[in-house]
PDB file of C-alpha atoms in Angstrom:
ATOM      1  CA  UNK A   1      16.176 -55.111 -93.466  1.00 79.00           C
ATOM      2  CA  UNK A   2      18.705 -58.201 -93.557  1.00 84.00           C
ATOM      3  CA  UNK A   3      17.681 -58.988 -89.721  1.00 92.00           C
ATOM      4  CA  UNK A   4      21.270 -58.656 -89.152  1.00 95.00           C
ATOM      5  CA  UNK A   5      22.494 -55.799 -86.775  1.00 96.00           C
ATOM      6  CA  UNK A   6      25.355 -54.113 -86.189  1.00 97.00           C
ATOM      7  CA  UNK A   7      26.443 -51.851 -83.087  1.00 97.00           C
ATOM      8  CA  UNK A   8      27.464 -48.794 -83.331  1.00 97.00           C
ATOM      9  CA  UNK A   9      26.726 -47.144 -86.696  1.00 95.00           C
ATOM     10  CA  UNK A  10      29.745 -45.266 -86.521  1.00 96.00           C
ATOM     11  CA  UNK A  11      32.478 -45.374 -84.665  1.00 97.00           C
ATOM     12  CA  UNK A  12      35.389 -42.278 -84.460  1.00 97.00           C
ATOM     13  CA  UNK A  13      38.718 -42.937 -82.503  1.00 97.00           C
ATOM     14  CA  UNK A  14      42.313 -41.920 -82.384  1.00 97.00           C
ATOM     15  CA  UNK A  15      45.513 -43.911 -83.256  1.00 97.00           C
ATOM     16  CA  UNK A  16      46.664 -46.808 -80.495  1.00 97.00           C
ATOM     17  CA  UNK A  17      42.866 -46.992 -79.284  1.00 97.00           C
ATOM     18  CA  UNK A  18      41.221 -50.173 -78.981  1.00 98.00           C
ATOM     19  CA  UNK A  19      37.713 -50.725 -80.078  1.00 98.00           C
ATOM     20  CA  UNK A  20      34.861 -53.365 -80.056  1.00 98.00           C
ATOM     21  CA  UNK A  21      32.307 -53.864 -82.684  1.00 98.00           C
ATOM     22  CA  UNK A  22      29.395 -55.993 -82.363  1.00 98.00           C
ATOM     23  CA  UNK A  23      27.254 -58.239 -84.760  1.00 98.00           C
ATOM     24  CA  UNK A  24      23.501 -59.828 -83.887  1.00 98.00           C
ATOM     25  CA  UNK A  25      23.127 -62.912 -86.520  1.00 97.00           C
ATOM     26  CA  UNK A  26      19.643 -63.547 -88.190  1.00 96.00           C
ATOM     27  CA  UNK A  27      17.686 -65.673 -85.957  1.00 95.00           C
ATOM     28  CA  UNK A  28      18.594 -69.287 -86.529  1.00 93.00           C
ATOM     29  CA  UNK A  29      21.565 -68.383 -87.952  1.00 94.00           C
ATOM     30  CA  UNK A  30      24.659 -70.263 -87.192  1.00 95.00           C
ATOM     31  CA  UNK A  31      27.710 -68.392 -88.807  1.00 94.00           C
ATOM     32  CA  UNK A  32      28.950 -64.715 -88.775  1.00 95.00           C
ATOM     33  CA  UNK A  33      31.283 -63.518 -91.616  1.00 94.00           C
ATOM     34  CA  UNK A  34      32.910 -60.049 -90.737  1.00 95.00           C
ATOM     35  CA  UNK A  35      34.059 -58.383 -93.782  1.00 94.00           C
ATOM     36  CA  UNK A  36      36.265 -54.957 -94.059  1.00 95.00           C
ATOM     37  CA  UNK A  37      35.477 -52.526 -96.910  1.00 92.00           C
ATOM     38  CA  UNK A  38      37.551 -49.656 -97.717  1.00 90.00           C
ATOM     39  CA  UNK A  39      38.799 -47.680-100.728  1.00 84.00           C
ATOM     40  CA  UNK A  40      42.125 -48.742-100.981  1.00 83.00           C
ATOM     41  CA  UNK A  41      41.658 -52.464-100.824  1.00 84.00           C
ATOM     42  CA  UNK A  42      37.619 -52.845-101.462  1.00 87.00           C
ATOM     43  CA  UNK A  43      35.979 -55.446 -99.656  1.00 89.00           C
ATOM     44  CA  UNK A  44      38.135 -57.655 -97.916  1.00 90.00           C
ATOM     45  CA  UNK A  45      36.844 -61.371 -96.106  1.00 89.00           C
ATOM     46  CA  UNK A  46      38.469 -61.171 -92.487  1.00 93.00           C
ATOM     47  CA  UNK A  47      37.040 -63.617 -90.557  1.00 93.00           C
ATOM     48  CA  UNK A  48      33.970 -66.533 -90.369  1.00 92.00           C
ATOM     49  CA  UNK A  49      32.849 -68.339 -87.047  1.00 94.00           C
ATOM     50  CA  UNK A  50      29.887 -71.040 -86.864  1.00 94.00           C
ATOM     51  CA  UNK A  51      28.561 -72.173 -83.874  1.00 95.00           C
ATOM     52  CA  UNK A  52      31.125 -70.451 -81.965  1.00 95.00           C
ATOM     53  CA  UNK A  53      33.968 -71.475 -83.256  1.00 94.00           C
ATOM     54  CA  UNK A  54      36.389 -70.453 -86.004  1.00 93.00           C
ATOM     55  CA  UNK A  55      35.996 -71.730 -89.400  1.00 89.00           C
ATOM     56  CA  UNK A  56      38.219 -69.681 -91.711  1.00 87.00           C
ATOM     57  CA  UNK A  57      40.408 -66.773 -91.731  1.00 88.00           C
ATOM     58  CA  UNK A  58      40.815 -64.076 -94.447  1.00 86.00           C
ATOM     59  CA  UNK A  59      43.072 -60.974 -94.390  1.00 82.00           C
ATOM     60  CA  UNK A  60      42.547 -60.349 -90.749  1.00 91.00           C
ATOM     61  CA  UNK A  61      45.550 -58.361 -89.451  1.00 93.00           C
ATOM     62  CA  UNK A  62      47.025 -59.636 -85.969  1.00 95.00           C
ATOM     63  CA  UNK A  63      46.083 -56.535 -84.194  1.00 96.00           C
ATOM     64  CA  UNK A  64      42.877 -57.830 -84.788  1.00 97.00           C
ATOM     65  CA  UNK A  65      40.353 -60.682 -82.742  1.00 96.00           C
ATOM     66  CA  UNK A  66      36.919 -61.457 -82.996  1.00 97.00           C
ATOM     67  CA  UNK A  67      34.697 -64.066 -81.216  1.00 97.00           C
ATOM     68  CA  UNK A  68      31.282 -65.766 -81.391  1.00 98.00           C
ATOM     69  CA  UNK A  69      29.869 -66.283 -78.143  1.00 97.00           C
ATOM     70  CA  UNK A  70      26.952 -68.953 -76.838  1.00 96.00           C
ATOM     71  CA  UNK A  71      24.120 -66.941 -77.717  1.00 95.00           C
ATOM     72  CA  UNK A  72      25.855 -66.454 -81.292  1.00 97.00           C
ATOM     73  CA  UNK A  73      26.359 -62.767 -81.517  1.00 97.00           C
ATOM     74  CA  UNK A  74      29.993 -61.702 -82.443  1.00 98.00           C
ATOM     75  CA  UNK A  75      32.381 -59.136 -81.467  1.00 98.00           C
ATOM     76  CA  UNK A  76      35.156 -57.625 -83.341  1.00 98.00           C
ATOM     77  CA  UNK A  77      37.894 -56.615 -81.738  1.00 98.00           C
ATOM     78  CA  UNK A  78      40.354 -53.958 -83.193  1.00 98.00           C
ATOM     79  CA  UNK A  79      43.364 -53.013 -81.197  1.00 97.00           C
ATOM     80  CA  UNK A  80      46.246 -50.663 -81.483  1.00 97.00           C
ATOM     81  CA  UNK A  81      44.336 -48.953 -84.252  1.00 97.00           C
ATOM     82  CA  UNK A  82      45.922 -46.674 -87.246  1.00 97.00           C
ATOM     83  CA  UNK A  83      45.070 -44.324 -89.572  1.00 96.00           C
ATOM     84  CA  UNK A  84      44.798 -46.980 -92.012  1.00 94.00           C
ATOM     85  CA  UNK A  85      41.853 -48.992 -89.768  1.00 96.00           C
ATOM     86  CA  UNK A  86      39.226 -46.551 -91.147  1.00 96.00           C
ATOM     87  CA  UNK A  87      36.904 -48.496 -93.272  1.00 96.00           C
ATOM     88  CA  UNK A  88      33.531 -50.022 -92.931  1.00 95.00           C
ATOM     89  CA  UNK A  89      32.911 -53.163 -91.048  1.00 96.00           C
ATOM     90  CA  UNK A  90      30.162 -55.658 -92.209  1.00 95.00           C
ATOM     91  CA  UNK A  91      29.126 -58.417 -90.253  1.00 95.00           C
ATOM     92  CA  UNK A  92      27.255 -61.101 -92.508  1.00 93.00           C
ATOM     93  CA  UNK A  93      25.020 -64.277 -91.218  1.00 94.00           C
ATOM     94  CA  UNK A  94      24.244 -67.019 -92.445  1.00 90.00           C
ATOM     95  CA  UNK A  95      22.420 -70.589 -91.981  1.00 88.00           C
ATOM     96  CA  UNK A  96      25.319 -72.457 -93.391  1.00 81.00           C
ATOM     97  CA  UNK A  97      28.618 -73.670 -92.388  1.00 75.00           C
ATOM     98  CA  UNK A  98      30.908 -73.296 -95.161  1.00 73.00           C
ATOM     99  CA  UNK A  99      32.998 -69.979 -95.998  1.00 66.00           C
ATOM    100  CA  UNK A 100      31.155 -70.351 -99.654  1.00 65.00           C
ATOM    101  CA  UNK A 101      27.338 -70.068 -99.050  1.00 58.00           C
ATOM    102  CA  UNK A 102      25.039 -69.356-101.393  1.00 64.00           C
ATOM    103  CA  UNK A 103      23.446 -66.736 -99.213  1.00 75.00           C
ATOM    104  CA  UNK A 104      24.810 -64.310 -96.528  1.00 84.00           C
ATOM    105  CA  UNK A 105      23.317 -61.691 -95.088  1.00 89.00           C
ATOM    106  CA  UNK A 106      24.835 -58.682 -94.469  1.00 90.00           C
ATOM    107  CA  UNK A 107      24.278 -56.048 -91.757  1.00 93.00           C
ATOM    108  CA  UNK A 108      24.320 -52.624 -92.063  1.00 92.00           C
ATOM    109  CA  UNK A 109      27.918 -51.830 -91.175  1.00 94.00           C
ATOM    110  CA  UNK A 110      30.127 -50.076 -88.628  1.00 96.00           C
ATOM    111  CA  UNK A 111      31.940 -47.042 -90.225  1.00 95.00           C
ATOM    112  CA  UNK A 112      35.192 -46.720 -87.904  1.00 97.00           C
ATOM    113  CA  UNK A 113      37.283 -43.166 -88.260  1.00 97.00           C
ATOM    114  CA  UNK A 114      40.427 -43.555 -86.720  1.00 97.00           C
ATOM    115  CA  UNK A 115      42.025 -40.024 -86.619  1.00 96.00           C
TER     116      UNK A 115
ATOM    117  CA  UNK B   1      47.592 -57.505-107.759  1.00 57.00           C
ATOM    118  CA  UNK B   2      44.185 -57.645-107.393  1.00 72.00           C
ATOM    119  CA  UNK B   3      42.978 -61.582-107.819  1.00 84.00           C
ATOM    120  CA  UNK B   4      39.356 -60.344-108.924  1.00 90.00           C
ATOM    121  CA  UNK B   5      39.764 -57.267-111.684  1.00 93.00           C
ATOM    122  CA  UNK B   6      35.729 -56.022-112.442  1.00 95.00           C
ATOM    123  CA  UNK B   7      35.181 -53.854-115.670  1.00 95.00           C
ATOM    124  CA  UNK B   8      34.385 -51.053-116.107  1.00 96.00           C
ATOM    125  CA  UNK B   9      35.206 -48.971-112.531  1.00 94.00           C
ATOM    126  CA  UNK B  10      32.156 -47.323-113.305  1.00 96.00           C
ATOM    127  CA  UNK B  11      29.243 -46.724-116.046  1.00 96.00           C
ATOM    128  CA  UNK B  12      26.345 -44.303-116.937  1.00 97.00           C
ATOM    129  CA  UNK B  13      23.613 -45.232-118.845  1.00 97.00           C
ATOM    130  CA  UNK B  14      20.564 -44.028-120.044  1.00 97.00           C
ATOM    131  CA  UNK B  15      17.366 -45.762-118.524  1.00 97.00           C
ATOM    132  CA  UNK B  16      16.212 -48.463-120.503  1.00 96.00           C
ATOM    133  CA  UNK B  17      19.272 -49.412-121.902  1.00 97.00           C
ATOM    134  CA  UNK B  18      21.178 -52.575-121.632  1.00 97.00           C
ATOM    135  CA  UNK B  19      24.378 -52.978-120.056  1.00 97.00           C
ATOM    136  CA  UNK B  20      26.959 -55.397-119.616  1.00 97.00           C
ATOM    137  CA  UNK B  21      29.823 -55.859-116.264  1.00 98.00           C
ATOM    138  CA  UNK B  22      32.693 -58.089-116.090  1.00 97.00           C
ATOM    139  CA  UNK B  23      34.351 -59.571-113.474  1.00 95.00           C
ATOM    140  CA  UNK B  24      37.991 -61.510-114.449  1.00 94.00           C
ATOM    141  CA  UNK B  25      39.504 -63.952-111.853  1.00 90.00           C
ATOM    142  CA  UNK B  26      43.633 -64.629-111.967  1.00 87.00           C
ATOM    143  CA  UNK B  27      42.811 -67.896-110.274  1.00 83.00           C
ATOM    144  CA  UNK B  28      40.527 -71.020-110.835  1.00 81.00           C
ATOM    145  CA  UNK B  29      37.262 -69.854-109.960  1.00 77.00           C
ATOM    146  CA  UNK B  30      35.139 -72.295-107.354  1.00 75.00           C
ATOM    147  CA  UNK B  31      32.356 -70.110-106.902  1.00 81.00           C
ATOM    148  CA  UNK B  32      31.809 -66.755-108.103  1.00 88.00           C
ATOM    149  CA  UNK B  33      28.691 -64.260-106.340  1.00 90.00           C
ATOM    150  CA  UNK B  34      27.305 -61.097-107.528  1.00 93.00           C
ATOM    151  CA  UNK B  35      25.576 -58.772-105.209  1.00 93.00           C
ATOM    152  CA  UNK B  36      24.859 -55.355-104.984  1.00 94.00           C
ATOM    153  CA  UNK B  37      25.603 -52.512-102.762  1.00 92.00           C
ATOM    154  CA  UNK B  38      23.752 -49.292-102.286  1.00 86.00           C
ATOM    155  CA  UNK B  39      26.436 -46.097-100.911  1.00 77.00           C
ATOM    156  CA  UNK B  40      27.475 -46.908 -97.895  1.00 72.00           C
ATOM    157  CA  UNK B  41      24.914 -50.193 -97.243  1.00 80.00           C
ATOM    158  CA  UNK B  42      25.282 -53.663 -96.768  1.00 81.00           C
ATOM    159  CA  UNK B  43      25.604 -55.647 -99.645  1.00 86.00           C
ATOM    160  CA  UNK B  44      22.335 -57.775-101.125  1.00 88.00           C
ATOM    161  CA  UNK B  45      23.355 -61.209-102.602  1.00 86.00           C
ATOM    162  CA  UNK B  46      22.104 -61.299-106.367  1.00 91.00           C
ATOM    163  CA  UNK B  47      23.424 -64.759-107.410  1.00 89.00           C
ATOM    164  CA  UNK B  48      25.767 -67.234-106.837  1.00 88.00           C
ATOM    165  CA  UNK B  49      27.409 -69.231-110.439  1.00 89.00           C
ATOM    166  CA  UNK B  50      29.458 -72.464-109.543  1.00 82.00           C
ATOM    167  CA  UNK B  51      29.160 -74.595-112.991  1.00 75.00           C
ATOM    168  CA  UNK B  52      31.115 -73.346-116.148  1.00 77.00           C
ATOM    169  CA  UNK B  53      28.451 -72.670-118.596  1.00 82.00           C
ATOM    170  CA  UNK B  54      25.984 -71.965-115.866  1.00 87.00           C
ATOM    171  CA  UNK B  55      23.305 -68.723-116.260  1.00 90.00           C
ATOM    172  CA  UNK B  56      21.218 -67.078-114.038  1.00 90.00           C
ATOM    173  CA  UNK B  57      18.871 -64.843-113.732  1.00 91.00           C
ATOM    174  CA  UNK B  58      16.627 -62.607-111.071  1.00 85.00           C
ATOM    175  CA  UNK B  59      14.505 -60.390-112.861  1.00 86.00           C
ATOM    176  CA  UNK B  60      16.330 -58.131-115.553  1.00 92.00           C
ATOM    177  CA  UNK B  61      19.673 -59.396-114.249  1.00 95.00           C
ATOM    178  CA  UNK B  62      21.385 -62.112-116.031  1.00 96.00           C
ATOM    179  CA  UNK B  63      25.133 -63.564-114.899  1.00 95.00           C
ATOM    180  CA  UNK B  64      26.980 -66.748-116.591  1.00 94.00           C
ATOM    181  CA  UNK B  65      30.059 -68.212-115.534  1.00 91.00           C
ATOM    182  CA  UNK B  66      32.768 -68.839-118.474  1.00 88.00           C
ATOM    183  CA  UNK B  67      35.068 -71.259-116.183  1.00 82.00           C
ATOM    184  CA  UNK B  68      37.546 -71.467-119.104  1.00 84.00           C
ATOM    185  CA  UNK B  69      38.092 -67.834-119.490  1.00 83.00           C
ATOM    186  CA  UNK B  70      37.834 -67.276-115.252  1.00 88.00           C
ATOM    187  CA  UNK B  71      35.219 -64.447-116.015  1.00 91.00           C
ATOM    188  CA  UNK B  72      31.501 -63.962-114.836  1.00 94.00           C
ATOM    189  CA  UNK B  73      29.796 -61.707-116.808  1.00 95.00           C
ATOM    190  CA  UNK B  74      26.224 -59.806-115.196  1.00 97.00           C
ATOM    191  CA  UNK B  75      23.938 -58.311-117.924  1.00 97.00           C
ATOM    192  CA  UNK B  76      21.336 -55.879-117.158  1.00 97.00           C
ATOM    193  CA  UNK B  77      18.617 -55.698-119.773  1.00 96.00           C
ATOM    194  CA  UNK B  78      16.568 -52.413-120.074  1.00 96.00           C
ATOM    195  CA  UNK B  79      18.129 -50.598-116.785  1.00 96.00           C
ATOM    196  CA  UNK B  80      16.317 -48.610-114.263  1.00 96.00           C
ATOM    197  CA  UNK B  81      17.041 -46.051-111.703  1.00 94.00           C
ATOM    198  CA  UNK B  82      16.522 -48.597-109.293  1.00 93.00           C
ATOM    199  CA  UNK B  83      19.387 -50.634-111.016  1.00 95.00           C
ATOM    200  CA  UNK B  84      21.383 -47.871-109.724  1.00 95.00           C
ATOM    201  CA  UNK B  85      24.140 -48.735-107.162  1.00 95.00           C
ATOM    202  CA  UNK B  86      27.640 -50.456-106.888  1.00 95.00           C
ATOM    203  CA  UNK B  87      27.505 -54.422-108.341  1.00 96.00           C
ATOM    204  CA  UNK B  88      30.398 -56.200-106.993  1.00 94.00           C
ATOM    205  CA  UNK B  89      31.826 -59.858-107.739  1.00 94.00           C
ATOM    206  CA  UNK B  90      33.013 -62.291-104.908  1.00 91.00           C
ATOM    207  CA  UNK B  91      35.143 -65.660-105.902  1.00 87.00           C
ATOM    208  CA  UNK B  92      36.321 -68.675-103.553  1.00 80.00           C
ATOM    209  CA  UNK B  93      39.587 -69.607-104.737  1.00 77.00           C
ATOM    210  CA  UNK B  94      40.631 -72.449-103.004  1.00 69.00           C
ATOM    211  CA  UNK B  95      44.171 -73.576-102.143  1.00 56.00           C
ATOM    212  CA  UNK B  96      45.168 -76.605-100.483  1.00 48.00           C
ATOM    213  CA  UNK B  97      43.949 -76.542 -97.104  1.00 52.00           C
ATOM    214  CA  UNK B  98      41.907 -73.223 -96.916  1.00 60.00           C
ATOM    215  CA  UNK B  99      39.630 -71.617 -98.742  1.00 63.00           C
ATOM    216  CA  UNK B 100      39.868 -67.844 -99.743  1.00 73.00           C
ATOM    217  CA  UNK B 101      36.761 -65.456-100.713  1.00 80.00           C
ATOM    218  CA  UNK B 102      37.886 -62.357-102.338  1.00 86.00           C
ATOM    219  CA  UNK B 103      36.080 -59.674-104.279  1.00 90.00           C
ATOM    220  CA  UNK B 104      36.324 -57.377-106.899  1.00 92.00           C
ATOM    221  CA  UNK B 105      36.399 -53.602-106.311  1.00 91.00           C
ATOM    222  CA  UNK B 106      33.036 -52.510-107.720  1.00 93.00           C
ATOM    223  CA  UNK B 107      31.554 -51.300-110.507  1.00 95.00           C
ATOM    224  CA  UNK B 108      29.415 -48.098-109.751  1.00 95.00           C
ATOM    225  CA  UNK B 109      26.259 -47.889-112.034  1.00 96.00           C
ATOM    226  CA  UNK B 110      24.595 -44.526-112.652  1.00 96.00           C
ATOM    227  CA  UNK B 111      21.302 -45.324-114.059  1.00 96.00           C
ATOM    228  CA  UNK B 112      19.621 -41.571-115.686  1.00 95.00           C
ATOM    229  CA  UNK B 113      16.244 -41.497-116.095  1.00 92.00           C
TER     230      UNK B 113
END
């Protein structure tokens, strides 16, 4: 157990819908990665807030948001969604501030179905 | 085209043997990770390689960083079952202003017993 958790497990929707996914940080932690992973493209870096605020950006599609709030859990937000979407969704934490960091710690994942 | 290209997609061996995977950047490496992904799972971090030349190792798992060639290499000496899963290679490549992670697609090792 990385101490990082992820809400919900698994997630099944249809095309245009609009769904949140949600990422608890190791305590102490200051920065959330979110990651996609999918056959076609493998694992892909999408986003990485510390402290609350954005850091870097990686392939993260515009139909796409995330946020890291005060108490430092994260949400990501997936909007308009397609067929395509389907993947799974890792959040990662770690104590560092860089995108680079010698150790992140991944949750469990979100597997979203868009049908 | 994929920046990170790992070889091979996939490899069985026999427990006890050794076995070697690669992992080929197109780009100047900064930083190149190995972890380690069970189906379906979150991935584990193994090791992180940032020096050309550099080697590491956590238990029977040995990775060095040939920054001339862009390639990591991670050795497994006498494999186990419980070596078993999908080893994947992450790089920062940095460009002016930003800084990119991107990984390979995975390696998926079979380990029989």
């Amino acid at each position: 157990d990385s101490g990082v958790t992820q809400t919900p497990k698994h997630l099944i929707t249809a095309t245009g819908q609009r769904v949140t996914l949600r990422c608890s940080p190791r305590s102490g932690d200051l920065s959330v990665y979110w990651y996609q992973q999918s056959l076609d493209q493998g694992l892909q870096f999408l986003i990485h807030y510390y402290n609350g605020e954005e850091r870097a950006k990686g392939n993260i599609l515009e139909r796409f948001s995330a946020q890291q709030f005060p108490d430092l859990h994260s949400e990501l937000n997936l909007s308009s969604l397609e067929l395509g979407d389907s993947a799974l969704y890792f959040c990662a934490s770690s104590v560092y501030s860089g995108v680079s960091t010698d150790t992140q710690y991944f949750g469990p994942g979100t597997r979203l179905t868009v049908l | 085209s994929q920046e990170l290209e790992q070889s091979p997609q996939s490899l069985i061996v026999q427990e006890g043997k050794n076995l070697t995977i690669n992992c080929t950047s197109s780009k100047t490496l900064y930083g190149l990770y190995w972890y380690k992904q069970k189906y379906g799972e979150g991935l584990i971090f193994l090791m992180m390689l940032q020096k050309g030349g550099e080697e590491k190792s956590h238990e029977k798992i040995t990775a060095k960083l040939d920054e001339k060639k862009q390639q990591s290499s991670l050795h497994i000496t006498a494999s186990q079952p419980s070596h078993a899963g999908i080893y994947l290679c992450g790089a920062d490549i940095k460009r002016p202003g930003s800084e990119k992670l991107v990984f390979g697609k995975g390696t998926k090792l079979t380990v029989n017993p």
